[in-house]
PDB file of C-alpha atoms and ligand atoms in Angstrom:
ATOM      1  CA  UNK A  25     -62.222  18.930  -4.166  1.00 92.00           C
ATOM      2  CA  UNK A  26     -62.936  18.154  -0.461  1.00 97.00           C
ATOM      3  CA  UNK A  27     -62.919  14.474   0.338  1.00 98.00           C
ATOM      4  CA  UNK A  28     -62.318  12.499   3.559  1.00 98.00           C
ATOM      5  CA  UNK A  29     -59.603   9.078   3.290  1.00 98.00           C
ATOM      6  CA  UNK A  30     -61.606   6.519   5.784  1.00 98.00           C
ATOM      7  CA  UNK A  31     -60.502   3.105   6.731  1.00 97.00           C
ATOM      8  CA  UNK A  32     -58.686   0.659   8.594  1.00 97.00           C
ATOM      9  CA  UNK A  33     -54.296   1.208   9.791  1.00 96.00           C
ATOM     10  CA  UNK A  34     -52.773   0.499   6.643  1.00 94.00           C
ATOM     11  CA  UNK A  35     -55.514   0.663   4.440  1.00 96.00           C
ATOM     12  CA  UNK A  36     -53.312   2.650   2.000  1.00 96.00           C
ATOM     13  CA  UNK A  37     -55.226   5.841   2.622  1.00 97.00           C
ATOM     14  CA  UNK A  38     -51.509   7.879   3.229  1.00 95.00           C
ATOM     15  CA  UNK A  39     -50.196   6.475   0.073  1.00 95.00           C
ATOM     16  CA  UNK A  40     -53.319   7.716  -2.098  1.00 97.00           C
ATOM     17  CA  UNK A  41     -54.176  10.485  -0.471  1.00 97.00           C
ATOM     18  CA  UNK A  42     -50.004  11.303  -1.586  1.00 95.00           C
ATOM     19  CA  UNK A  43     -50.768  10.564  -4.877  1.00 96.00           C
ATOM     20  CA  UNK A  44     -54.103  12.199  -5.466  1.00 97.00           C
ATOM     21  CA  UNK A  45     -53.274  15.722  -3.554  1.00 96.00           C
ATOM     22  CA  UNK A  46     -50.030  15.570  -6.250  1.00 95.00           C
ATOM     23  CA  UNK A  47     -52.348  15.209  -8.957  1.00 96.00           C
ATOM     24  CA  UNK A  48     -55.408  17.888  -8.145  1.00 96.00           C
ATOM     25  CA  UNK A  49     -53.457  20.416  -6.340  1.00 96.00           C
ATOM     26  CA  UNK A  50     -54.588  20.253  -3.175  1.00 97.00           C
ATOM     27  CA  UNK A  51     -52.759  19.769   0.343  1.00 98.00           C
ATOM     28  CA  UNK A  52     -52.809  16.187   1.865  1.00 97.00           C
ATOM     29  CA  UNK A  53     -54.326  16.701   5.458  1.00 97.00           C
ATOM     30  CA  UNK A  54     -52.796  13.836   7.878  1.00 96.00           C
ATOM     31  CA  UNK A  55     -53.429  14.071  11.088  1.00 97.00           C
ATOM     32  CA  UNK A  56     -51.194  11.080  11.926  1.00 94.00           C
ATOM     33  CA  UNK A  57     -48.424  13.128   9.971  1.00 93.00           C
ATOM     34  CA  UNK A  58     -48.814  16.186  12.220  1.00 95.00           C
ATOM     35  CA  UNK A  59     -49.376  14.360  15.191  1.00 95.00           C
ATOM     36  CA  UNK A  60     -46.067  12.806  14.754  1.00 92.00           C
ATOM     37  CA  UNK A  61     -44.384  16.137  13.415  1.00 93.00           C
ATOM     38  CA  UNK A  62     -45.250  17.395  16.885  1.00 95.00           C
ATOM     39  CA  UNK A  63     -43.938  14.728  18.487  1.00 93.00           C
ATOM     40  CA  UNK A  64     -40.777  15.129  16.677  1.00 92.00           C
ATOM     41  CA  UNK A  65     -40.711  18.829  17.433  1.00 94.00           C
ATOM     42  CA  UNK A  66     -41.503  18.132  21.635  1.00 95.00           C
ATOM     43  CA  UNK A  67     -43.778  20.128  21.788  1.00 95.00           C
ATOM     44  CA  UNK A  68     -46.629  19.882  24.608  1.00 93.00           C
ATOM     45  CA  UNK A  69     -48.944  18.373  22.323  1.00 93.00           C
ATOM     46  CA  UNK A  70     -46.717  16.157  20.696  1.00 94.00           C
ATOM     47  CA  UNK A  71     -45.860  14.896  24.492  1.00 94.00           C
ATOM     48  CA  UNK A  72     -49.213  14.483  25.147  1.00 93.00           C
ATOM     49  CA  UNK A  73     -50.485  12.964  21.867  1.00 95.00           C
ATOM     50  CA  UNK A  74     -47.378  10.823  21.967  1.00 94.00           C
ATOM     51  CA  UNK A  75     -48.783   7.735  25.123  1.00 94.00           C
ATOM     52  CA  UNK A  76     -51.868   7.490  22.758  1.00 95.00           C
ATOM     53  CA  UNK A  77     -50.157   6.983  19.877  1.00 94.00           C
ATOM     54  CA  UNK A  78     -47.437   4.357  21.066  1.00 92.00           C
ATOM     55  CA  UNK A  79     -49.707   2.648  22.967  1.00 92.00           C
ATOM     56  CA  UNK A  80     -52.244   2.286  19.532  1.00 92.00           C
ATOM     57  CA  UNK A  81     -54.696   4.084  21.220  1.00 96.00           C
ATOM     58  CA  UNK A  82     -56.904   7.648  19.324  1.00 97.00           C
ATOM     59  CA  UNK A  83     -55.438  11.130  20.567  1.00 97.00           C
ATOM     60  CA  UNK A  84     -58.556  13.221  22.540  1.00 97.00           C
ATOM     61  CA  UNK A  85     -61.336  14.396  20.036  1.00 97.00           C
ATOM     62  CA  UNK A  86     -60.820  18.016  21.219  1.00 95.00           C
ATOM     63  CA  UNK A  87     -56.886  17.923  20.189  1.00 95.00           C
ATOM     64  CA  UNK A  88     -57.187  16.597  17.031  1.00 96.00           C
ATOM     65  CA  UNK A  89     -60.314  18.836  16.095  1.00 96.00           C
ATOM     66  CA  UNK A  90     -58.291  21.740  17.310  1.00 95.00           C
ATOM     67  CA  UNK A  91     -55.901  21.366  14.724  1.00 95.00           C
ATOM     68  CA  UNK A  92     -57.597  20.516  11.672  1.00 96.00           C
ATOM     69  CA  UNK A  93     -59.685  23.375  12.556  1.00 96.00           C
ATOM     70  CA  UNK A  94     -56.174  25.474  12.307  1.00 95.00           C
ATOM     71  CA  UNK A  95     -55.496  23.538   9.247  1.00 96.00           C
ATOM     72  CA  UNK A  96     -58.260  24.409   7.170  1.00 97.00           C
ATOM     73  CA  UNK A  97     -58.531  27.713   7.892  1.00 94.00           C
ATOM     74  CA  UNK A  98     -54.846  28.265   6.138  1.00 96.00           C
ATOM     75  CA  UNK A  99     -55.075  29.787   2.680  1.00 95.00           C
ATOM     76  CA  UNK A 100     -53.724  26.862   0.765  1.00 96.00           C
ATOM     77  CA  UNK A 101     -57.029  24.936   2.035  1.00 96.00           C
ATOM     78  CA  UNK A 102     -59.175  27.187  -0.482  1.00 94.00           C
ATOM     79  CA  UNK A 103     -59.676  25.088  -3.328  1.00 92.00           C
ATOM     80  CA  UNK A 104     -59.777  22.127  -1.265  1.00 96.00           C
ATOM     81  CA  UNK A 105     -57.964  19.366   0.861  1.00 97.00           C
ATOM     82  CA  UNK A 106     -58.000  15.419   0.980  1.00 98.00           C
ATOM     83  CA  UNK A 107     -58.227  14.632   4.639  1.00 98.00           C
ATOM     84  CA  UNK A 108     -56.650  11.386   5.759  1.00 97.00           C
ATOM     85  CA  UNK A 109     -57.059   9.591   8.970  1.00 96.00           C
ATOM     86  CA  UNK A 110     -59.402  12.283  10.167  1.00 98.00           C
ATOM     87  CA  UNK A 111     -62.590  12.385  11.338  1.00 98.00           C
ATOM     88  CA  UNK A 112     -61.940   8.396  13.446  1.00 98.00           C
ATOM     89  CA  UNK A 113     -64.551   9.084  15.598  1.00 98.00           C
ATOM     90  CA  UNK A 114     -68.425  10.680  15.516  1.00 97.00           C
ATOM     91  CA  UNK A 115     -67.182  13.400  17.902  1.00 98.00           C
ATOM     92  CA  UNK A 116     -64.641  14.820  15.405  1.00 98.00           C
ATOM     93  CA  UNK A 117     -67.211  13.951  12.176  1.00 98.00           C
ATOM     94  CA  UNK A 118     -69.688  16.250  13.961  1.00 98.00           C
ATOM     95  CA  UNK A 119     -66.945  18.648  14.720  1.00 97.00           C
ATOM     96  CA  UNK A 120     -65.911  18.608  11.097  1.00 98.00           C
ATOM     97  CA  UNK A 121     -69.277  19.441  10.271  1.00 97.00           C
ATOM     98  CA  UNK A 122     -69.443  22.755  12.554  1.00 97.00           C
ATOM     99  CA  UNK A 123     -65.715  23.897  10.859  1.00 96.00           C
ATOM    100  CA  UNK A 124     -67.234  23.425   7.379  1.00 97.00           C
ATOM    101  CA  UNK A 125     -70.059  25.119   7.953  1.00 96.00           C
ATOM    102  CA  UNK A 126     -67.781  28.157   9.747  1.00 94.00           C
ATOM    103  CA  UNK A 127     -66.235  28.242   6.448  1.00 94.00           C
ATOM    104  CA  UNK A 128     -68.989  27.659   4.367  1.00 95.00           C
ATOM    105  CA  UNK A 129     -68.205  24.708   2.426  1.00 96.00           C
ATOM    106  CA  UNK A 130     -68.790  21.239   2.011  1.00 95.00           C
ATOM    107  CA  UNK A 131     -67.479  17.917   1.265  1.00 97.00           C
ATOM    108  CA  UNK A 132     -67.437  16.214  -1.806  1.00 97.00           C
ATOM    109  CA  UNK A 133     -67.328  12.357  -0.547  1.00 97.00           C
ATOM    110  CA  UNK A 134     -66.092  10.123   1.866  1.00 98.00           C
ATOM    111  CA  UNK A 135     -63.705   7.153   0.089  1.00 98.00           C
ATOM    112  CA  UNK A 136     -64.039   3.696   2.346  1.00 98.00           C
ATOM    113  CA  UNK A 137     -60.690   2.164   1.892  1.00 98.00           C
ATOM    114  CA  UNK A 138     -62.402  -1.326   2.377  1.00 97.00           C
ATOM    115  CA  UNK A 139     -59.226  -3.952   3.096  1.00 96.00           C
ATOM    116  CA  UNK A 140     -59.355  -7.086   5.577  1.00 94.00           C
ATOM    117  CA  UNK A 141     -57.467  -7.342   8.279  1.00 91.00           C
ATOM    118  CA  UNK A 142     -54.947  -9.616   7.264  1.00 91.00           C
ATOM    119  CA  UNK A 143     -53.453  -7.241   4.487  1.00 93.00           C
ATOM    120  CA  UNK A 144     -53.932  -5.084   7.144  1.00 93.00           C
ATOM    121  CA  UNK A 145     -51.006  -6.665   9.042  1.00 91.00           C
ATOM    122  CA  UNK A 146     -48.941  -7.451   5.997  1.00 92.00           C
ATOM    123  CA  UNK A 147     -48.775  -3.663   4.999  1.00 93.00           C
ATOM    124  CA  UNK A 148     -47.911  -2.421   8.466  1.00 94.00           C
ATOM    125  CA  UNK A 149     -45.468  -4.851   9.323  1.00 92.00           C
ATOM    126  CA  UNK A 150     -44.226  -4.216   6.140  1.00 93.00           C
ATOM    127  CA  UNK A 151     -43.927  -0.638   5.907  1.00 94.00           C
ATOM    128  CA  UNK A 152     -41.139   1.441   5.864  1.00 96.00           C
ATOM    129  CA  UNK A 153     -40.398   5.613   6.513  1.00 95.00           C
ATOM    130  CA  UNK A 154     -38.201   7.834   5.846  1.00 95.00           C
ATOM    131  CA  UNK A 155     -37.596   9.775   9.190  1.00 92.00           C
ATOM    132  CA  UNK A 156     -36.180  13.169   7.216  1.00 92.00           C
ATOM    133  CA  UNK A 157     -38.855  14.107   4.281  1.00 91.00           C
ATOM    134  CA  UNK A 158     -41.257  11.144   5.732  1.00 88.00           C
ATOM    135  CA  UNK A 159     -41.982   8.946   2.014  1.00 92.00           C
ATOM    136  CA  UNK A 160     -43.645   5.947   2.592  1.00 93.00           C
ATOM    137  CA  UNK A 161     -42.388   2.219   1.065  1.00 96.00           C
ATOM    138  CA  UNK A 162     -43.273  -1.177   1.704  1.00 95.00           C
ATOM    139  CA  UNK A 163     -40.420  -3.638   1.758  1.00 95.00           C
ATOM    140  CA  UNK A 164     -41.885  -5.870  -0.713  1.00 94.00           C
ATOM    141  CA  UNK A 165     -45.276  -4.057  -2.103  1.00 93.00           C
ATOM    142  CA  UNK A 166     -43.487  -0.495  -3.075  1.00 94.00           C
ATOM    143  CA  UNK A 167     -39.715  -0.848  -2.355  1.00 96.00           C
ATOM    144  CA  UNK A 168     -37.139   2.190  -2.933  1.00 97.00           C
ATOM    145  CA  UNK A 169     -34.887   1.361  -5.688  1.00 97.00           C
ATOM    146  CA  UNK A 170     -31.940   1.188  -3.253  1.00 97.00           C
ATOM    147  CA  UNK A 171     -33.030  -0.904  -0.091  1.00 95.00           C
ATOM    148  CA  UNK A 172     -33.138   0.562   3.168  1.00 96.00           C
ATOM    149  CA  UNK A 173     -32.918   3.916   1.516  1.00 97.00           C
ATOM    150  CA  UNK A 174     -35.327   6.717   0.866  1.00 98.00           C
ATOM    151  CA  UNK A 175     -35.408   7.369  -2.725  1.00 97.00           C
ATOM    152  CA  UNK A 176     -36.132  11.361  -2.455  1.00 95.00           C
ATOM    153  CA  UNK A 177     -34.131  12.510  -0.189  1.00 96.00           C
ATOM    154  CA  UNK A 178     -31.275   9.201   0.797  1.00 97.00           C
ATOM    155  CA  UNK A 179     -31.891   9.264   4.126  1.00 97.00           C
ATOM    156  CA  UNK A 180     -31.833   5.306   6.172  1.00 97.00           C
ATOM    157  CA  UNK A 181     -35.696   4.137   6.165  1.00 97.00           C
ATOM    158  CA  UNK A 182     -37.407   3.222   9.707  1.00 96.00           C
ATOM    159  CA  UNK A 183     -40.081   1.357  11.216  1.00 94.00           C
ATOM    160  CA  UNK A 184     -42.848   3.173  12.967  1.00 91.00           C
ATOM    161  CA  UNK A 185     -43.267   2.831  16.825  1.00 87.00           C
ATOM    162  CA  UNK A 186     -46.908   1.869  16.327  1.00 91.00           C
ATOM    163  CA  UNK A 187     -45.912  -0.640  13.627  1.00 93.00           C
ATOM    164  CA  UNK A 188     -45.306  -3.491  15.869  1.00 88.00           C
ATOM    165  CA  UNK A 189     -46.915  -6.143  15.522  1.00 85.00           C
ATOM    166  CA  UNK A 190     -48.969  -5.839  19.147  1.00 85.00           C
ATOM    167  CA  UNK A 191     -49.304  -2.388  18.984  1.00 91.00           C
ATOM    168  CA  UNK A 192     -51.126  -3.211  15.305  1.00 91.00           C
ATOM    169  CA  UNK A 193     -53.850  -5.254  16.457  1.00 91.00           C
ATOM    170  CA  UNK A 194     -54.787  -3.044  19.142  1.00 92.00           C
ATOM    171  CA  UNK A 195     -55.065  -0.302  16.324  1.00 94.00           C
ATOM    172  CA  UNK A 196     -57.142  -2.541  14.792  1.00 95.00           C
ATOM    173  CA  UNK A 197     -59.058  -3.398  17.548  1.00 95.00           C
ATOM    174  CA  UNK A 198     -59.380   0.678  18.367  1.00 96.00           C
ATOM    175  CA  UNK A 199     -60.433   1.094  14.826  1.00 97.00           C
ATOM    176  CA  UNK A 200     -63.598  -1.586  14.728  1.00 96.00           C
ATOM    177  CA  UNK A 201     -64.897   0.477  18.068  1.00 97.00           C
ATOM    178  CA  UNK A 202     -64.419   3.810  17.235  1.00 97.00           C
ATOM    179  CA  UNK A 203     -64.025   4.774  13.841  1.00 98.00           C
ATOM    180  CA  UNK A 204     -66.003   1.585  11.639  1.00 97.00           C
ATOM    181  CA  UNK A 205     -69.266   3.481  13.037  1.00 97.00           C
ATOM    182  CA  UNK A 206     -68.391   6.379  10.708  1.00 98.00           C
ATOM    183  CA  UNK A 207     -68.800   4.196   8.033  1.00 98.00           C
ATOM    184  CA  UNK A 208     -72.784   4.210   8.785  1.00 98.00           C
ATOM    185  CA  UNK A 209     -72.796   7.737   9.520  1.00 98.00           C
ATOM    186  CA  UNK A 210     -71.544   8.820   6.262  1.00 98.00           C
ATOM    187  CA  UNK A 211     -73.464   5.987   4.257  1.00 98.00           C
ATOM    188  CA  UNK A 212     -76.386   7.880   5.604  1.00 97.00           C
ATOM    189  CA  UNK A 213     -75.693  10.942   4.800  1.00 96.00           C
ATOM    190  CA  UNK A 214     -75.350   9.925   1.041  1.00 97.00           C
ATOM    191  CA  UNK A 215     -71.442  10.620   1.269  1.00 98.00           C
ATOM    192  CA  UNK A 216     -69.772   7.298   1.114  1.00 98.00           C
ATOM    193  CA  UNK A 217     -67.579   5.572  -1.671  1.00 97.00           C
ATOM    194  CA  UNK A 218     -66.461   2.666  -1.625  1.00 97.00           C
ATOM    195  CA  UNK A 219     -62.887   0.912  -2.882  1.00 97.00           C
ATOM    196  CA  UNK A 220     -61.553  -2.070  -2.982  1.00 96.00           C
ATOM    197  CA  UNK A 221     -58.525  -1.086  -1.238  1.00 97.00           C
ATOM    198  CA  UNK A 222     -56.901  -4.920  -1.382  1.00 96.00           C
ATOM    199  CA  UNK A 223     -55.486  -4.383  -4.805  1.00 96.00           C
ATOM    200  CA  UNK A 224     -52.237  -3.793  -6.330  1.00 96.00           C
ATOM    201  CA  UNK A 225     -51.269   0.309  -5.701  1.00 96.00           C
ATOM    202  CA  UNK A 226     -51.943   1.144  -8.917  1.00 97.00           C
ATOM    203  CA  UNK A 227     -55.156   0.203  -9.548  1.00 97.00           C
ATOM    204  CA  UNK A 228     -56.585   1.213  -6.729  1.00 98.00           C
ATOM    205  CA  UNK A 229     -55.080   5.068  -7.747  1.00 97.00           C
ATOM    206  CA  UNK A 230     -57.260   4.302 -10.864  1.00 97.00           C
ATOM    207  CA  UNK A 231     -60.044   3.399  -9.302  1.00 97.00           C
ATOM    208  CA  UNK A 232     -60.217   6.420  -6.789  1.00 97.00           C
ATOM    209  CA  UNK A 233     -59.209   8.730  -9.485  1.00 97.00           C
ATOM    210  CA  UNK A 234     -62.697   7.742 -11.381  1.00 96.00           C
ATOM    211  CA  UNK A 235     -64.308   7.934  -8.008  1.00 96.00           C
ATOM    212  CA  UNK A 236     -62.993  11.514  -7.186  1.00 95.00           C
ATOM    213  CA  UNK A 237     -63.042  12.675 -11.048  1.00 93.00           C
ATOM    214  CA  UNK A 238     -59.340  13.689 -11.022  1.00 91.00           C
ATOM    215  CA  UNK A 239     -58.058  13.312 -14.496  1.00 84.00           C
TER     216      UNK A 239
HETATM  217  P1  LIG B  16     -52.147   7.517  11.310  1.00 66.37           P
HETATM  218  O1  LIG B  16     -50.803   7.952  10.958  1.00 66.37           O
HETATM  219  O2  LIG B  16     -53.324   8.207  10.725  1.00 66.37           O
HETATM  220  O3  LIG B  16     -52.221   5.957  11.054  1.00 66.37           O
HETATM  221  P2  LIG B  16     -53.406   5.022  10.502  1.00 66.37           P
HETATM  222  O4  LIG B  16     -54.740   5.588  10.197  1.00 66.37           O
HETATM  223  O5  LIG B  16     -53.377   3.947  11.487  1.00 66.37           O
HETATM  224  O6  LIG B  16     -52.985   4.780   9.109  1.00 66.37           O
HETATM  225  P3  LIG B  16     -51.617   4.345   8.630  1.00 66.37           P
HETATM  226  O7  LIG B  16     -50.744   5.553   8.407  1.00 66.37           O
HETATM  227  O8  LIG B  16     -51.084   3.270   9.513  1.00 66.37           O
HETATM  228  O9  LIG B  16     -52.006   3.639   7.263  1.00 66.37           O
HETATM  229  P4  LIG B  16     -52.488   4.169   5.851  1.00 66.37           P
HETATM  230  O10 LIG B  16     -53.885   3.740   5.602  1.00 66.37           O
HETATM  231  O11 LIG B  16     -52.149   5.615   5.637  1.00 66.37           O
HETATM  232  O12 LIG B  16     -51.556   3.239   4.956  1.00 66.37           O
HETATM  233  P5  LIG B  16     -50.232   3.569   4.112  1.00 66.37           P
HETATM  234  O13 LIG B  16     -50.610   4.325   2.880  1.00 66.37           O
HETATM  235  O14 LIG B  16     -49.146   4.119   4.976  1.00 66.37           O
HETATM  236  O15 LIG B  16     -52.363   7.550  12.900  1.00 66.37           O
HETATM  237  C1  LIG B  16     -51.358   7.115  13.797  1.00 66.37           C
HETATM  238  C2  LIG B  16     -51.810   7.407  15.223  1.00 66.37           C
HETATM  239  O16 LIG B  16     -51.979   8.833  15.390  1.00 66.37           O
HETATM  240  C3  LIG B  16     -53.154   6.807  15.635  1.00 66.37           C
HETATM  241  O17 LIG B  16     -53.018   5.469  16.119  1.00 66.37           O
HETATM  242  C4  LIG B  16     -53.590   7.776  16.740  1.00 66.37           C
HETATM  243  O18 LIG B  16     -52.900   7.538  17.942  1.00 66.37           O
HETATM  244  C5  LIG B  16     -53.117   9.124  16.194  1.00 66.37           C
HETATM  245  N1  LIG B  16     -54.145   9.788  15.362  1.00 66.37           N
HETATM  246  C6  LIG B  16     -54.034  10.128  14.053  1.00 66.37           C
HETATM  247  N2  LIG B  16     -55.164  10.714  13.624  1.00 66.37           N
HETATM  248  C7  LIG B  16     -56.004  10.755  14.680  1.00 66.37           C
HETATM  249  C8  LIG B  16     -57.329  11.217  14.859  1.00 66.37           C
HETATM  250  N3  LIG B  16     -58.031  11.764  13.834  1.00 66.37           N
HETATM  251  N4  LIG B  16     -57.885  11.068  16.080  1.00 66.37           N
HETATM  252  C9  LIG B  16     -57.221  10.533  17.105  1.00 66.37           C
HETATM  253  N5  LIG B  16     -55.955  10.046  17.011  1.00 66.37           N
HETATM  254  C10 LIG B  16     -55.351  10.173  15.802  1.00 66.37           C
HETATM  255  O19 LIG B  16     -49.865   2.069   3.639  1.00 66.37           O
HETATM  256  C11 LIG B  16     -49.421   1.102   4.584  1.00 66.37           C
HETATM  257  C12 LIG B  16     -48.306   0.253   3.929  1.00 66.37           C
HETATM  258  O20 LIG B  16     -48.880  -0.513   2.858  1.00 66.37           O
HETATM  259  C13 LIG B  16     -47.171   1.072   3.299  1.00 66.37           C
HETATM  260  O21 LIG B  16     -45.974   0.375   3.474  1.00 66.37           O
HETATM  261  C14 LIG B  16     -47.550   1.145   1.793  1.00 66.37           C
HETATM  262  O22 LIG B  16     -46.380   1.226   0.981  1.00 66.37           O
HETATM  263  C15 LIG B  16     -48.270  -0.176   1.595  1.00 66.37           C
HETATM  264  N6  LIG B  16     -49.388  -0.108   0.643  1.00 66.37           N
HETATM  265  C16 LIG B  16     -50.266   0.921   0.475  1.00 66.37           C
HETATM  266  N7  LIG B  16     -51.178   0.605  -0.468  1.00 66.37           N
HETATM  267  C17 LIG B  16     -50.882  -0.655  -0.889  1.00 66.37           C
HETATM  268  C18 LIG B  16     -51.469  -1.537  -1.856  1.00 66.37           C
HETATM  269  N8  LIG B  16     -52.548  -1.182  -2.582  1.00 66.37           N
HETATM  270  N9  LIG B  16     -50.903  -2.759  -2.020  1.00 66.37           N
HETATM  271  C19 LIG B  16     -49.797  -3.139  -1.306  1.00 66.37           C
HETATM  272  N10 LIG B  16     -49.200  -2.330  -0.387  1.00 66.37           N
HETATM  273  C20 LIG B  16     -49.739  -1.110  -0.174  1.00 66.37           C
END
């Protein structure tokens, strides 16, 4: 079960990739969500990756390859991972390529969260965290039961930095130059699924899960 979580800011790829790695048993691999953990932490990377990230802009291929390479070398990786938001560029697919082939394994797919950018903006602006165990709502789309707080843990929900509306379309805008061309890459390479991701939460769990196999 190795599968790659492609597509646009807000495509929903977090919130599946949640769901799925639940279901089959295998660790969600965000690189948004550790790139923010290490923010939250201070440490130097989380400094540095920190000006990309509020300003909308893609953390240096070498950084982010450096730690999914740590990632998936961890134990837990063994019977597979679902990576989200990572590879975004061809850099870091072709460096994803040399770590699978250090470990001698290889992917299963690629799913295309296909949405347009309009829903795009709606989710994000939207979208609502919880800053302690870091669930995911929308205010309107996938609300907690109690508003304003997480339903896990109770803590008071957030917006993220890079959820403002400017900082969104330049994350768009980032996305359509750097990390759309991956789309071609991996249709080429015979890897690519694609879902329509503009669909209510649930079906488009049932539509990956008959993509990916997952019972
Ligand atoms: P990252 O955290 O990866 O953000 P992203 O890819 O921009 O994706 P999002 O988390 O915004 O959206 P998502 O598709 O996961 O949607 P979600 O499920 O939350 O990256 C943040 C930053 O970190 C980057 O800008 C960059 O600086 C840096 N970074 C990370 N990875 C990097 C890399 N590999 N290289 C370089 N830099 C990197 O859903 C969105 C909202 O919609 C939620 O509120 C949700 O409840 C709702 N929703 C979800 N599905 C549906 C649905 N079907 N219908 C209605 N609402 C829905």
């Amino acid at each position: 079960m190795r599968w790659i979580f492609l597509g646009p800011p807000g495509a929903g790829k977090g919130t599946q990739a949640a769901r799925l790695a639940e279901r089959a048993g295998v660790p969600q691999i965000s690189t948004g969500d550790m790139l923010r953990a290490a923010v939250r932490a201070g440490t130097p990377l989380g400094l540095e990756a920190k000006r990309y990230m509020d300003a909308g802009q893609l953390v240096p291929d070498d950084v982010t390859i450096a730690i999914v390479r740590e990632r998936l070398a961890q134990d837990d990786c063994r019977r597979g991972f679902l990576l989200d938001g990572f590879p975004r560029t061809v850099p870091q697919a072709e460096g994803l390529a040399g770590v699978l082939a250090e470990l001698g394994v290889g992917l299963d797919g690629v799913l295309y969260f296909d949405v347009p950018d309009e829903v795009v903006v709606e989710r994000l602006s939207g979208r609502r965290i919880c800053p302690e165990c870091q669930a995911t709502y929308h205010v309107r789309f996938d609300p907690p039961r109690e508003a304003g707080r997480c339903d896990r843990c109770g803590a008071a929900l957030v917006q993220r930095h890079d959820d403002k509306e400017e900082t969104v379309r330049e994350r768009l805008a980032v996305y359509r130059r750097q990390t759309e061309p991956l789309v071609d890459y991996y249709r080429r390479a015979g890897l690519l699924k694609r879902v329509a991701a503009d669909r209510p939460i649930d079906e488009v769990e049932a539509e990956i899960r008959r993509l990916t196999g997952v019972a």
